[in-house]
Amino acid sequence: MFMGKLLAQAGMMSGHHVTWMPSYGAEVRGGTAYSMTKISDREIASPIVTNPDILVVMNKPSLLKYEKKLKKGGILISNRSLIGAPPKRRNAITVDIPMTDMASKLGNTRCANMIAIGAMLKKSKMLSMKNVISALKFMLSGKEDLFLINKKALEKGYSAV
């Protein structure tokens, strides 16, 4: 959920129109919970995303459930550490990196989501790294240790692509 909220915050701070809608299912960590984030230069009529341009999946259940929704030619970012084999999607741009393993090397597997965001930023160029780091600093205000490790994870994800 933090990934979508961070992107929405960065989008707002960049002057874009944004919506963010979380969906808390019975599963939270390790399940198929998701959020929908829209970032646009124009007003957004609905927060619902049916066929996303970009899909970030952190585990195999999420890949199996949401991969088919990604629009043709979209960007699929996947976590090889928890999914295993790369996605077989042929009509999408895929980025498959071992996010959880990379986060573990940084000392905190919970920052795997920031590695995903870094990779997504590099591949999509939808927002600047500078603006996302500013949003991260704003959202983690007063939590310097969390900000620093998450910033490092963002940078690792960006350079992994």
PDB file of N, CA and C in Angstrom, residues 51-135:
ATOM      1  N   ASN A  51      -7.365  -1.727 -16.540  1.00  0.00           N
ATOM      2  CA  ASN A  51      -6.233  -2.243 -17.315  1.00  0.00           C
ATOM      3  C   ASN A  51      -5.056  -1.292 -17.131  1.00  0.00           C
ATOM      4  N   PRO A  52      -4.234  -1.548 -16.125  1.00  0.00           N
ATOM      5  CA  PRO A  52      -3.149  -0.607 -15.821  1.00  0.00           C
ATOM      6  C   PRO A  52      -2.076  -0.557 -16.905  1.00  0.00           C
ATOM      7  N   ASP A  53      -1.440   0.607 -17.015  1.00  0.00           N
ATOM      8  CA  ASP A  53      -0.279   0.785 -17.889  1.00  0.00           C
ATOM      9  C   ASP A  53       0.946   0.129 -17.265  1.00  0.00           C
ATOM     10  N   ILE A  54       0.992   0.145 -15.931  1.00  0.00           N
ATOM     11  CA  ILE A  54       2.120  -0.410 -15.180  1.00  0.00           C
ATOM     12  C   ILE A  54       1.561  -1.305 -14.080  1.00  0.00           C
ATOM     13  N   LEU A  55       2.159  -2.483 -13.940  1.00  0.00           N
ATOM     14  CA  LEU A  55       1.762  -3.420 -12.894  1.00  0.00           C
ATOM     15  C   LEU A  55       3.013  -3.847 -12.141  1.00  0.00           C
ATOM     16  N   VAL A  56       2.992  -3.672 -10.826  1.00  0.00           N
ATOM     17  CA  VAL A  56       4.094  -4.122  -9.972  1.00  0.00           C
ATOM     18  C   VAL A  56       3.570  -5.281  -9.139  1.00  0.00           C
ATOM     19  N   VAL A  57       4.205  -6.449  -9.267  1.00  0.00           N
ATOM     20  CA  VAL A  57       3.783  -7.619  -8.493  1.00  0.00           C
ATOM     21  C   VAL A  57       4.943  -8.081  -7.622  1.00  0.00           C
ATOM     22  N   MET A  58       4.640  -8.258  -6.348  1.00  0.00           N
ATOM     23  CA  MET A  58       5.677  -8.599  -5.375  1.00  0.00           C
ATOM     24  C   MET A  58       5.715 -10.086  -5.053  1.00  0.00           C
ATOM     25  N   ASN A  59       4.664 -10.844  -5.437  1.00  0.00           N
ATOM     26  CA  ASN A  59       4.632 -12.279  -5.117  1.00  0.00           C
ATOM     27  C   ASN A  59       3.845 -13.038  -6.187  1.00  0.00           C
ATOM     28  N   LYS A  60       3.957 -14.347  -6.155  1.00  0.00           N
ATOM     29  CA  LYS A  60       3.330 -15.194  -7.182  1.00  0.00           C
ATOM     30  C   LYS A  60       1.802 -15.104  -7.190  1.00  0.00           C
ATOM     31  N   PRO A  61       1.123 -15.127  -6.016  1.00  0.00           N
ATOM     32  CA  PRO A  61      -0.341 -14.995  -6.065  1.00  0.00           C
ATOM     33  C   PRO A  61      -0.792 -13.706  -6.767  1.00  0.00           C
ATOM     34  N   SER A  62      -0.069 -12.615  -6.554  1.00  0.00           N
ATOM     35  CA  SER A  62      -0.430 -11.351  -7.211  1.00  0.00           C
ATOM     36  C   SER A  62      -0.195 -11.426  -8.712  1.00  0.00           C
ATOM     37  N   LEU A  63       0.907 -12.044  -9.124  1.00  0.00           N
ATOM     38  CA  LEU A  63       1.180 -12.208 -10.555  1.00  0.00           C
ATOM     39  C   LEU A  63       0.056 -13.005 -11.213  1.00  0.00           C
ATOM     40  N   LEU A  64      -0.305 -14.125 -10.609  1.00  0.00           N
ATOM     41  CA  LEU A  64      -1.348 -14.982 -11.179  1.00  0.00           C
ATOM     42  C   LEU A  64      -2.699 -14.271 -11.247  1.00  0.00           C
ATOM     43  N   LYS A  65      -2.987 -13.451 -10.257  1.00  0.00           N
ATOM     44  CA  LYS A  65      -4.289 -12.787 -10.191  1.00  0.00           C
ATOM     45  C   LYS A  65      -4.389 -11.551 -11.094  1.00  0.00           C
ATOM     46  N   TYR A  66      -3.303 -10.775 -11.220  1.00  0.00           N
ATOM     47  CA  TYR A  66      -3.406  -9.472 -11.884  1.00  0.00           C
ATOM     48  C   TYR A  66      -2.697  -9.349 -13.226  1.00  0.00           C
ATOM     49  N   GLU A  67      -1.816 -10.272 -13.565  1.00  0.00           N
ATOM     50  CA  GLU A  67      -1.037 -10.134 -14.805  1.00  0.00           C
ATOM     51  C   GLU A  67      -1.921  -9.950 -16.036  1.00  0.00           C
ATOM     52  N   LYS A  68      -3.003 -10.680 -16.113  1.00  0.00           N
ATOM     53  CA  LYS A  68      -3.879 -10.607 -17.298  1.00  0.00           C
ATOM     54  C   LYS A  68      -4.560  -9.247 -17.437  1.00  0.00           C
ATOM     55  N   LYS A  69      -4.595  -8.453 -16.372  1.00  0.00           N
ATOM     56  CA  LYS A  69      -5.237  -7.143 -16.432  1.00  0.00           C
ATOM     57  C   LYS A  69      -4.337  -6.071 -17.064  1.00  0.00           C
ATOM     58  N   LEU A  70      -3.021  -6.298 -17.068  1.00  0.00           N
ATOM     59  CA  LEU A  70      -2.088  -5.319 -17.622  1.00  0.00           C
ATOM     60  C   LEU A  70      -2.384  -5.092 -19.098  1.00  0.00           C
ATOM     61  N   LYS A  71      -2.463  -3.822 -19.486  1.00  0.00           N
ATOM     62  CA  LYS A  71      -2.770  -3.547 -20.887  1.00  0.00           C
ATOM     63  C   LYS A  71      -1.625  -3.992 -21.790  1.00  0.00           C
ATOM     64  N   LYS A  72      -1.941  -4.303 -23.045  1.00  0.00           N
ATOM     65  CA  LYS A  72      -0.933  -4.711 -24.020  1.00  0.00           C
ATOM     66  C   LYS A  72       0.080  -3.586 -24.176  1.00  0.00           C
ATOM     67  N   GLY A  73       1.356  -3.949 -24.144  1.00  0.00           N
ATOM     68  CA  GLY A  73       2.417  -2.955 -24.249  1.00  0.00           C
ATOM     69  C   GLY A  73       2.752  -2.292 -22.931  1.00  0.00           C
ATOM     70  N   GLY A  74       2.070  -2.699 -21.851  1.00  0.00           N
ATOM     71  CA  GLY A  74       2.316  -2.125 -20.533  1.00  0.00           C
ATOM     72  C   GLY A  74       3.634  -2.605 -19.938  1.00  0.00           C
ATOM     73  N   ILE A  75       3.937  -2.090 -18.765  1.00  0.00           N
ATOM     74  CA  ILE A  75       5.173  -2.438 -18.063  1.00  0.00           C
ATOM     75  C   ILE A  75       4.832  -3.327 -16.875  1.00  0.00           C
ATOM     76  N   LEU A  76       5.496  -4.483 -16.806  1.00  0.00           N
ATOM     77  CA  LEU A  76       5.298  -5.434 -15.712  1.00  0.00           C
ATOM     78  C   LEU A  76       6.593  -5.532 -14.912  1.00  0.00           C
ATOM     79  N   ILE A  77       6.538  -5.117 -13.653  1.00  0.00           N
ATOM     80  CA  ILE A  77       7.683  -5.183 -12.748  1.00  0.00           C
ATOM     81  C   ILE A  77       7.411  -6.333 -11.784  1.00  0.00           C
ATOM     82  N   SER A  78       8.316  -7.327 -11.735  1.00  0.00           N
ATOM     83  CA  SER A  78       8.071  -8.487 -10.876  1.00  0.00           C
ATOM     84  C   SER A  78       9.268  -8.805  -9.985  1.00  0.00           C
ATOM     85  N   ASN A  79       8.951  -9.387  -8.840  1.00  0.00           N
ATOM     86  CA  ASN A  79       9.924  -9.730  -7.805  1.00  0.00           C
ATOM     87  C   ASN A  79      10.362 -11.191  -7.963  1.00  0.00           C
ATOM     88  N   ARG A  80      11.477 -11.396  -8.655  1.00  0.00           N
ATOM     89  CA  ARG A  80      11.963 -12.754  -8.908  1.00  0.00           C
ATOM     90  C   ARG A  80      12.200 -13.530  -7.617  1.00  0.00           C
ATOM     91  N   SER A  81      12.555 -12.853  -6.535  1.00  0.00           N
ATOM     92  CA  SER A  81      12.824 -13.536  -5.262  1.00  0.00           C
ATOM     93  C   SER A  81      11.642 -14.365  -4.792  1.00  0.00           C
ATOM     94  N   LEU A  82      10.433 -13.855  -4.958  1.00  0.00           N
ATOM     95  CA  LEU A  82       9.242 -14.544  -4.457  1.00  0.00           C
ATOM     96  C   LEU A  82       8.414 -15.199  -5.557  1.00  0.00           C
ATOM     97  N   ILE A  83       8.700 -14.872  -6.809  1.00  0.00           N
ATOM     98  CA  ILE A  83       7.926 -15.435  -7.914  1.00  0.00           C
ATOM     99  C   ILE A  83       8.659 -16.600  -8.571  1.00  0.00           C
ATOM    100  N   GLY A  84       9.968 -16.536  -8.603  1.00  0.00           N
ATOM    101  CA  GLY A  84      10.749 -17.600  -9.243  1.00  0.00           C
ATOM    102  C   GLY A  84      11.029 -17.272 -10.686  1.00  0.00           C
ATOM    103  N   ALA A  85      10.433 -18.008 -11.595  1.00  0.00           N
ATOM    104  CA  ALA A  85      10.661 -17.801 -13.028  1.00  0.00           C
ATOM    105  C   ALA A  85      10.093 -16.456 -13.471  1.00  0.00           C
ATOM    106  N   PRO A  86      10.724 -15.824 -14.462  1.00  0.00           N
ATOM    107  CA  PRO A  86      10.194 -14.550 -14.963  1.00  0.00           C
ATOM    108  C   PRO A  86       8.804 -14.729 -15.567  1.00  0.00           C
ATOM    109  N   PRO A  87       7.983 -13.678 -15.550  1.00  0.00           N
ATOM    110  CA  PRO A  87       6.657 -13.757 -16.166  1.00  0.00           C
ATOM    111  C   PRO A  87       6.781 -14.124 -17.642  1.00  0.00           C
ATOM    112  N   LYS A  88       5.781 -14.835 -18.148  1.00  0.00           N
ATOM    113  CA  LYS A  88       5.804 -15.286 -19.542  1.00  0.00           C
ATOM    114  C   LYS A  88       5.080 -14.326 -20.484  1.00  0.00           C
ATOM    115  N   ARG A  89       4.665 -13.215 -19.968  1.00  0.00           N
ATOM    116  CA  ARG A  89       3.907 -12.236 -20.751  1.00  0.00           C
ATOM    117  C   ARG A  89       4.713 -11.784 -21.969  1.00  0.00           C
ATOM    118  N   ARG A  90       4.166 -11.943 -23.165  1.00  0.00           N
ATOM    119  CA  ARG A  90       4.881 -11.611 -24.401  1.00  0.00           C
ATOM    120  C   ARG A  90       4.584 -10.192 -24.896  1.00  0.00           C
ATOM    121  N   ASN A  91       3.404  -9.688 -24.588  1.00  0.00           N
ATOM    122  CA  ASN A  91       3.003  -8.393 -25.129  1.00  0.00           C
ATOM    123  C   ASN A  91       3.138  -7.271 -24.104  1.00  0.00           C
ATOM    124  N   ALA A  92       4.169  -7.381 -23.266  1.00  0.00           N
ATOM    125  CA  ALA A  92       4.435  -6.355 -22.257  1.00  0.00           C
ATOM    126  C   ALA A  92       5.942  -6.199 -22.097  1.00  0.00           C
ATOM    127  N   ILE A  93       6.333  -5.069 -21.584  1.00  0.00           N
ATOM    128  CA  ILE A  93       7.732  -4.834 -21.235  1.00  0.00           C
ATOM    129  C   ILE A  93       7.897  -5.375 -19.823  1.00  0.00           C
ATOM    130  N   THR A  94       8.766  -6.348 -19.642  1.00  0.00           N
ATOM    131  CA  THR A  94       8.914  -6.949 -18.315  1.00  0.00           C
ATOM    132  C   THR A  94      10.263  -6.609 -17.698  1.00  0.00           C
ATOM    133  N   VAL A  95      10.220  -6.354 -16.404  1.00  0.00           N
ATOM    134  CA  VAL A  95      11.418  -6.128 -15.598  1.00  0.00           C
ATOM    135  C   VAL A  95      11.302  -7.091 -14.428  1.00  0.00           C
ATOM    136  N   ASP A  96      12.197  -8.058 -14.374  1.00  0.00           N
ATOM    137  CA  ASP A  96      12.136  -9.112 -13.362  1.00  0.00           C
ATOM    138  C   ASP A  96      13.439  -9.084 -12.568  1.00  0.00           C
ATOM    139  N   ILE A  97      13.375  -8.580 -11.347  1.00  0.00           N
ATOM    140  CA  ILE A  97      14.585  -8.494 -10.520  1.00  0.00           C
ATOM    141  C   ILE A  97      14.327  -9.093  -9.134  1.00  0.00           C
ATOM    142  N   PRO A  98      15.363  -9.586  -8.473  1.00  0.00           N
ATOM    143  CA  PRO A  98      15.199 -10.221  -7.153  1.00  0.00           C
ATOM    144  C   PRO A  98      15.094  -9.184  -6.028  1.00  0.00           C
ATOM    145  N   MET A  99      13.966  -8.519  -5.944  1.00  0.00           N
ATOM    146  CA  MET A  99      13.786  -7.397  -5.016  1.00  0.00           C
ATOM    147  C   MET A  99      13.986  -7.780  -3.554  1.00  0.00           C
ATOM    148  N   THR A 100      13.407  -8.885  -3.140  1.00  0.00           N
ATOM    149  CA  THR A 100      13.525  -9.287  -1.733  1.00  0.00           C
ATOM    150  C   THR A 100      14.965  -9.634  -1.392  1.00  0.00           C
ATOM    151  N   ASP A 101      15.666 -10.319  -2.295  1.00  0.00           N
ATOM    152  CA  ASP A 101      17.082 -10.636  -2.064  1.00  0.00           C
ATOM    153  C   ASP A 101      17.919  -9.362  -1.983  1.00  0.00           C
ATOM    154  N   MET A 102      17.641  -8.417  -2.868  1.00  0.00           N
ATOM    155  CA  MET A 102      18.371  -7.145  -2.858  1.00  0.00           C
ATOM    156  C   MET A 102      18.102  -6.386  -1.563  1.00  0.00           C
ATOM    157  N   ALA A 103      16.848  -6.382  -1.124  1.00  0.00           N
ATOM    158  CA  ALA A 103      16.483  -5.696   0.118  1.00  0.00           C
ATOM    159  C   ALA A 103      17.152  -6.357   1.315  1.00  0.00           C
ATOM    160  N   SER A 104      17.250  -7.673   1.293  1.00  0.00           N
ATOM    161  CA  SER A 104      17.915  -8.402   2.376  1.00  0.00           C
ATOM    162  C   SER A 104      19.376  -7.971   2.496  1.00  0.00           C
ATOM    163  N   LYS A 105      20.023  -7.773   1.361  1.00  0.00           N
ATOM    164  CA  LYS A 105      21.420  -7.316   1.366  1.00  0.00           C
ATOM    165  C   LYS A 105      21.556  -5.904   1.924  1.00  0.00           C
ATOM    166  N   LEU A 106      20.480  -5.128   1.831  1.00  0.00           N
ATOM    167  CA  LEU A 106      20.476  -3.786   2.423  1.00  0.00           C
ATOM    168  C   LEU A 106      20.184  -3.837   3.923  1.00  0.00           C
ATOM    169  N   GLY A 107      19.725  -4.989   4.399  1.00  0.00           N
ATOM    170  CA  GLY A 107      19.468  -5.149   5.821  1.00  0.00           C
ATOM    171  C   GLY A 107      18.014  -5.127   6.235  1.00  0.00           C
ATOM    172  N   ASN A 108      17.085  -5.015   5.268  1.00  0.00           N
ATOM    173  CA  ASN A 108      15.670  -4.960   5.628  1.00  0.00           C
ATOM    174  C   ASN A 108      14.820  -5.399   4.433  1.00  0.00           C
ATOM    175  N   THR A 109      14.266  -6.602   4.496  1.00  0.00           N
ATOM    176  CA  THR A 109      13.466  -7.111   3.376  1.00  0.00           C
ATOM    177  C   THR A 109      12.201  -6.292   3.138  1.00  0.00           C
ATOM    178  N   ARG A 110      11.788  -5.520   4.129  1.00  0.00           N
ATOM    179  CA  ARG A 110      10.565  -4.720   3.970  1.00  0.00           C
ATOM    180  C   ARG A 110      10.742  -3.563   2.989  1.00  0.00           C
ATOM    181  N   CYS A 111      11.988  -3.273   2.591  1.00  0.00           N
ATOM    182  CA  CYS A 111      12.182  -2.191   1.615  1.00  0.00           C
ATOM    183  C   CYS A 111      12.234  -2.723   0.178  1.00  0.00           C
ATOM    184  N   ALA A 112      11.847  -3.987  -0.025  1.00  0.00           N
ATOM    185  CA  ALA A 112      11.775  -4.545  -1.386  1.00  0.00           C
ATOM    186  C   ALA A 112      10.817  -3.731  -2.250  1.00  0.00           C
ATOM    187  N   ASN A 113       9.773  -3.186  -1.633  1.00  0.00           N
ATOM    188  CA  ASN A 113       8.817  -2.370  -2.383  1.00  0.00           C
ATOM    189  C   ASN A 113       9.471  -1.120  -2.968  1.00  0.00           C
ATOM    190  N   MET A 114      10.448  -0.552  -2.277  1.00  0.00           N
ATOM    191  CA  MET A 114      11.134   0.629  -2.796  1.00  0.00           C
ATOM    192  C   MET A 114      12.063   0.253  -3.949  1.00  0.00           C
ATOM    193  N   ILE A 115      12.605  -0.956  -3.918  1.00  0.00           N
ATOM    194  CA  ILE A 115      13.393  -1.445  -5.056  1.00  0.00           C
ATOM    195  C   ILE A 115      12.481  -1.541  -6.277  1.00  0.00           C
ATOM    196  N   ALA A 116      11.260  -2.014  -6.071  1.00  0.00           N
ATOM    197  CA  ALA A 116      10.277  -2.090  -7.161  1.00  0.00           C
ATOM    198  C   ALA A 116       9.978  -0.706  -7.728  1.00  0.00           C
ATOM    199  N   ILE A 117       9.780   0.271  -6.855  1.00  0.00           N
ATOM    200  CA  ILE A 117       9.480   1.632  -7.309  1.00  0.00           C
ATOM    201  C   ILE A 117      10.660   2.200  -8.093  1.00  0.00           C
ATOM    202  N   GLY A 118      11.875   1.987  -7.597  1.00  0.00           N
ATOM    203  CA  GLY A 118      13.056   2.464  -8.319  1.00  0.00           C
ATOM    204  C   GLY A 118      13.127   1.889  -9.724  1.00  0.00           C
ATOM    205  N   ALA A 119      12.897   0.583  -9.849  1.00  0.00           N
ATOM    206  CA  ALA A 119      12.908  -0.067 -11.168  1.00  0.00           C
ATOM    207  C   ALA A 119      11.804   0.494 -12.058  1.00  0.00           C
ATOM    208  N   MET A 120      10.631   0.705 -11.476  1.00  0.00           N
ATOM    209  CA  MET A 120       9.511   1.245 -12.232  1.00  0.00           C
ATOM    210  C   MET A 120       9.807   2.659 -12.730  1.00  0.00           C
ATOM    211  N   LEU A 121      10.419   3.480 -11.875  1.00  0.00           N
ATOM    212  CA  LEU A 121      10.756   4.849 -12.272  1.00  0.00           C
ATOM    213  C   LEU A 121      11.717   4.848 -13.452  1.00  0.00           C
ATOM    214  N   LYS A 122      12.712   3.985 -13.398  1.00  0.00           N
ATOM    215  CA  LYS A 122      13.703   3.924 -14.482  1.00  0.00           C
ATOM    216  C   LYS A 122      13.052   3.483 -15.786  1.00  0.00           C
ATOM    217  N   LYS A 123      12.204   2.481 -15.731  1.00  0.00           N
ATOM    218  CA  LYS A 123      11.601   1.931 -16.948  1.00  0.00           C
ATOM    219  C   LYS A 123      10.516   2.838 -17.514  1.00  0.00           C
ATOM    220  N   SER A 124       9.727   3.465 -16.650  1.00  0.00           N
ATOM    221  CA  SER A 124       8.570   4.234 -17.116  1.00  0.00           C
ATOM    222  C   SER A 124       8.851   5.719 -17.296  1.00  0.00           C
ATOM    223  N   LYS A 125       9.769   6.264 -16.538  1.00  0.00           N
ATOM    224  CA  LYS A 125      10.062   7.707 -16.548  1.00  0.00           C
ATOM    225  C   LYS A 125       8.817   8.544 -16.224  1.00  0.00           C
ATOM    226  N   MET A 126       7.855   7.942 -15.502  1.00  0.00           N
ATOM    227  CA  MET A 126       6.611   8.650 -15.197  1.00  0.00           C
ATOM    228  C   MET A 126       6.792   9.773 -14.183  1.00  0.00           C
ATOM    229  N   LEU A 127       7.727   9.608 -13.277  1.00  0.00           N
ATOM    230  CA  LEU A 127       8.059  10.625 -12.279  1.00  0.00           C
ATOM    231  C   LEU A 127       9.572  10.656 -12.145  1.00  0.00           C
ATOM    232  N   SER A 128      10.086  11.770 -11.659  1.00  0.00           N
ATOM    233  CA  SER A 128      11.533  11.842 -11.467  1.00  0.00           C
ATOM    234  C   SER A 128      11.915  11.218 -10.126  1.00  0.00           C
ATOM    235  N   MET A 129      13.114  10.670 -10.083  1.00  0.00           N
ATOM    236  CA  MET A 129      13.632  10.113  -8.829  1.00  0.00           C
ATOM    237  C   MET A 129      13.673  11.208  -7.762  1.00  0.00           C
ATOM    238  N   LYS A 130      14.060  12.407  -8.163  1.00  0.00           N
ATOM    239  CA  LYS A 130      14.142  13.533  -7.224  1.00  0.00           C
ATOM    240  C   LYS A 130      12.793  13.785  -6.543  1.00  0.00           C
ATOM    241  N   ASN A 131      11.717  13.784  -7.325  1.00  0.00           N
ATOM    242  CA  ASN A 131      10.388  14.033  -6.758  1.00  0.00           C
ATOM    243  C   ASN A 131       9.922  12.894  -5.857  1.00  0.00           C
ATOM    244  N   VAL A 132      10.258  11.661  -6.221  1.00  0.00           N
ATOM    245  CA  VAL A 132       9.865  10.522  -5.385  1.00  0.00           C
ATOM    246  C   VAL A 132      10.648  10.542  -4.073  1.00  0.00           C
ATOM    247  N   ILE A 133      11.920  10.895  -4.128  1.00  0.00           N
ATOM    248  CA  ILE A 133      12.710  10.999  -2.896  1.00  0.00           C
ATOM    249  C   ILE A 133      12.164  12.114  -2.009  1.00  0.00           C
ATOM    250  N   SER A 134      11.754  13.231  -2.607  1.00  0.00           N
ATOM    251  CA  SER A 134      11.139  14.320  -1.826  1.00  0.00           C
ATOM    252  C   SER A 134       9.854  13.852  -1.154  1.00  0.00           C
ATOM    253  N   ALA A 135       9.035  13.102  -1.884  1.00  0.00           N
ATOM    254  CA  ALA A 135       7.791  12.572  -1.313  1.00  0.00           C
ATOM    255  C   ALA A 135       8.093  11.575  -0.201  1.00  0.00           C
TER     256      ALA A 135
END
